[in-house]
Short mmCIF file of C-alpha atoms in Angstrom, two decimals:
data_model
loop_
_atom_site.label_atom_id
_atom_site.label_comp_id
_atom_site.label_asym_id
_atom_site.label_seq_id
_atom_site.Cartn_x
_atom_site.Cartn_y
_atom_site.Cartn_z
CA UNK A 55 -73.68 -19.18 -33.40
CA UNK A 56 -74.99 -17.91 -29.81
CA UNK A 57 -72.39 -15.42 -28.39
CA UNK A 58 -73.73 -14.90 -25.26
CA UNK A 59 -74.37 -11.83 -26.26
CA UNK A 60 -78.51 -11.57 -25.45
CA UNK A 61 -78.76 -8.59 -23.92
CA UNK A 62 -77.32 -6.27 -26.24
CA UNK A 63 -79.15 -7.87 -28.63
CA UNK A 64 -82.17 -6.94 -27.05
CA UNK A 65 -80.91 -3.24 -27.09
CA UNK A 66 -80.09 -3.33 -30.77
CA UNK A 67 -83.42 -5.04 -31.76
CA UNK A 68 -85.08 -2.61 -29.56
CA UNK A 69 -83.66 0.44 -31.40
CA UNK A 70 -84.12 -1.02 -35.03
CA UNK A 71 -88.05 -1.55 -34.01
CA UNK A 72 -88.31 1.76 -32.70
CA UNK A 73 -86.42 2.85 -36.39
CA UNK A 74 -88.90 1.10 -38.17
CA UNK A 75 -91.58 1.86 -37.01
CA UNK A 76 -90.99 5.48 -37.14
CA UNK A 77 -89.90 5.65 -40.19
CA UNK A 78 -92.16 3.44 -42.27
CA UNK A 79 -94.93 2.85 -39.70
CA UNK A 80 -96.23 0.00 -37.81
CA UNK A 81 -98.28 -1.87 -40.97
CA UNK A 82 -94.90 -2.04 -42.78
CA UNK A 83 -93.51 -5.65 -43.20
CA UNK A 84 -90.27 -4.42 -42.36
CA UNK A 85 -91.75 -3.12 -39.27
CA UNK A 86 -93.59 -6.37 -38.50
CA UNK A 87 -90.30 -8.24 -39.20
CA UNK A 88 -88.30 -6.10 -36.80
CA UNK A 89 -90.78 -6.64 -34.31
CA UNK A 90 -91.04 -10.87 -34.14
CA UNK A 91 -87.10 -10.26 -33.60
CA UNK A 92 -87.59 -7.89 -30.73
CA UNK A 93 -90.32 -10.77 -29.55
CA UNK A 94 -87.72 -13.91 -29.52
CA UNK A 95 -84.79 -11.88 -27.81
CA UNK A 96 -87.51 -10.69 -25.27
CA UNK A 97 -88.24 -14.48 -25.57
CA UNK A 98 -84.98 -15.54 -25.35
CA UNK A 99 -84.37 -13.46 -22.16
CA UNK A 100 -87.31 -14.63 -19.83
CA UNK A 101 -89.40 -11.42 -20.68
CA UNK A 102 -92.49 -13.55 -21.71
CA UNK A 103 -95.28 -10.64 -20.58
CA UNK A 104 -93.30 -7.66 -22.78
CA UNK A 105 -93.16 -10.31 -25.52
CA UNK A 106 -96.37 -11.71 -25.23
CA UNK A 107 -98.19 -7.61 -24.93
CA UNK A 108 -95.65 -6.59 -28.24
CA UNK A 109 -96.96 -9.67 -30.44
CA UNK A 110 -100.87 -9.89 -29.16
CA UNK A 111 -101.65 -6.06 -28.69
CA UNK A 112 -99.31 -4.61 -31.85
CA UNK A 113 -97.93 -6.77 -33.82
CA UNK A 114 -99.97 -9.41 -34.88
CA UNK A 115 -103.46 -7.26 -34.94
CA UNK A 116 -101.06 -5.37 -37.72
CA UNK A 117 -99.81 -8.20 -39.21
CA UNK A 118 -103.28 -9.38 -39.91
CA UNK A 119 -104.61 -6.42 -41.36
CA UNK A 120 -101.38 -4.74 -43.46
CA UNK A 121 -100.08 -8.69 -44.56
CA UNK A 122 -103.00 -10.91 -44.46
CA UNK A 123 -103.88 -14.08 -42.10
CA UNK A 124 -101.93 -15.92 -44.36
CA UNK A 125 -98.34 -14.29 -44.96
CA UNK A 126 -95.08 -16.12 -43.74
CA UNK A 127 -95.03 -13.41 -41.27
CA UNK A 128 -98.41 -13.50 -39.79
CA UNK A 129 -98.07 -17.55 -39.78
CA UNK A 130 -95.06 -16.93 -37.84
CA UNK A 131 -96.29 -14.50 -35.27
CA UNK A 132 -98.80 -16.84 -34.50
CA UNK A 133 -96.52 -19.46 -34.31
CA UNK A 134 -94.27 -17.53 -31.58
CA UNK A 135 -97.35 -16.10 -29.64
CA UNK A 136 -98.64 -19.44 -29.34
CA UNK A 137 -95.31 -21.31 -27.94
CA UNK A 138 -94.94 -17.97 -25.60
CA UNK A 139 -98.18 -18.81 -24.43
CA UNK A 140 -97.39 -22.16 -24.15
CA UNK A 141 -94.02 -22.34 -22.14
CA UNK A 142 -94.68 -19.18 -19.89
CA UNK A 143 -93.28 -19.74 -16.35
CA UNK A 144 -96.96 -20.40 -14.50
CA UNK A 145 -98.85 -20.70 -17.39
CA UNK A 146 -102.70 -21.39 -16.91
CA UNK A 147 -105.34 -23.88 -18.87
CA UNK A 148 -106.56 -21.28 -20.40
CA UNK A 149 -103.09 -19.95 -21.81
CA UNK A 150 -102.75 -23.30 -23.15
CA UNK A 151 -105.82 -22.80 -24.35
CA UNK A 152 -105.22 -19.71 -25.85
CA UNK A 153 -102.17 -21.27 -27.74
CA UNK A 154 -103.91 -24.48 -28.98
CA UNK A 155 -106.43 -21.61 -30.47
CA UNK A 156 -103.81 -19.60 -32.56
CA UNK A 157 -102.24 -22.43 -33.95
#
């Protein structure tokens, strides 16, 4: 059930990223799989260029390498990325574009 309670989910999914990744590194799937939370609360909140820079510059470059093109997670990253794309305030052709590409 939605709380209302977005923002401080942000903050918590921010932290546990930030855990993860220190701890196990970035190629971890546990790392990955903190990050595409962090993306859909940024999502969830508006914050489509954060989200969109977290999935396309870290997290799915890692994905692909440490999981393969073809794990649940990767698929799902793309997935995300793509609709982000997609439904960004002011998106342009070639966003679409873009998204139409990674899916």
């Amino acid at each position: 059930a939605d709380l209302g309670r977005d923002d401080e989910a942000l903050v918590l999914r921010r932290e546990i990223f930030a855990r993860r990744v220190a701890t196990l590194g970035l190629s971890h799937e546990r790392s990955i799989l903190a990050g595409n939370n962090l993306v859909l609360s940024l999502n969830k909140l508006g914050l489509w260029e954060e989200s969109k820079t977290l999935a396309l510059d870290q997290l799915l470059p890692e994905a692909r390498r440490s999981l393969g093109p073809d794990h649940r997670l990767t698929l799902k990253l793309n997935q995300i990325l793509a609709v982000n794309l997609r439904d960004t305030p002011g998106c342009t052709r070639d966003d679409v574009l873009e998204a139409e590409t990674i899916m």
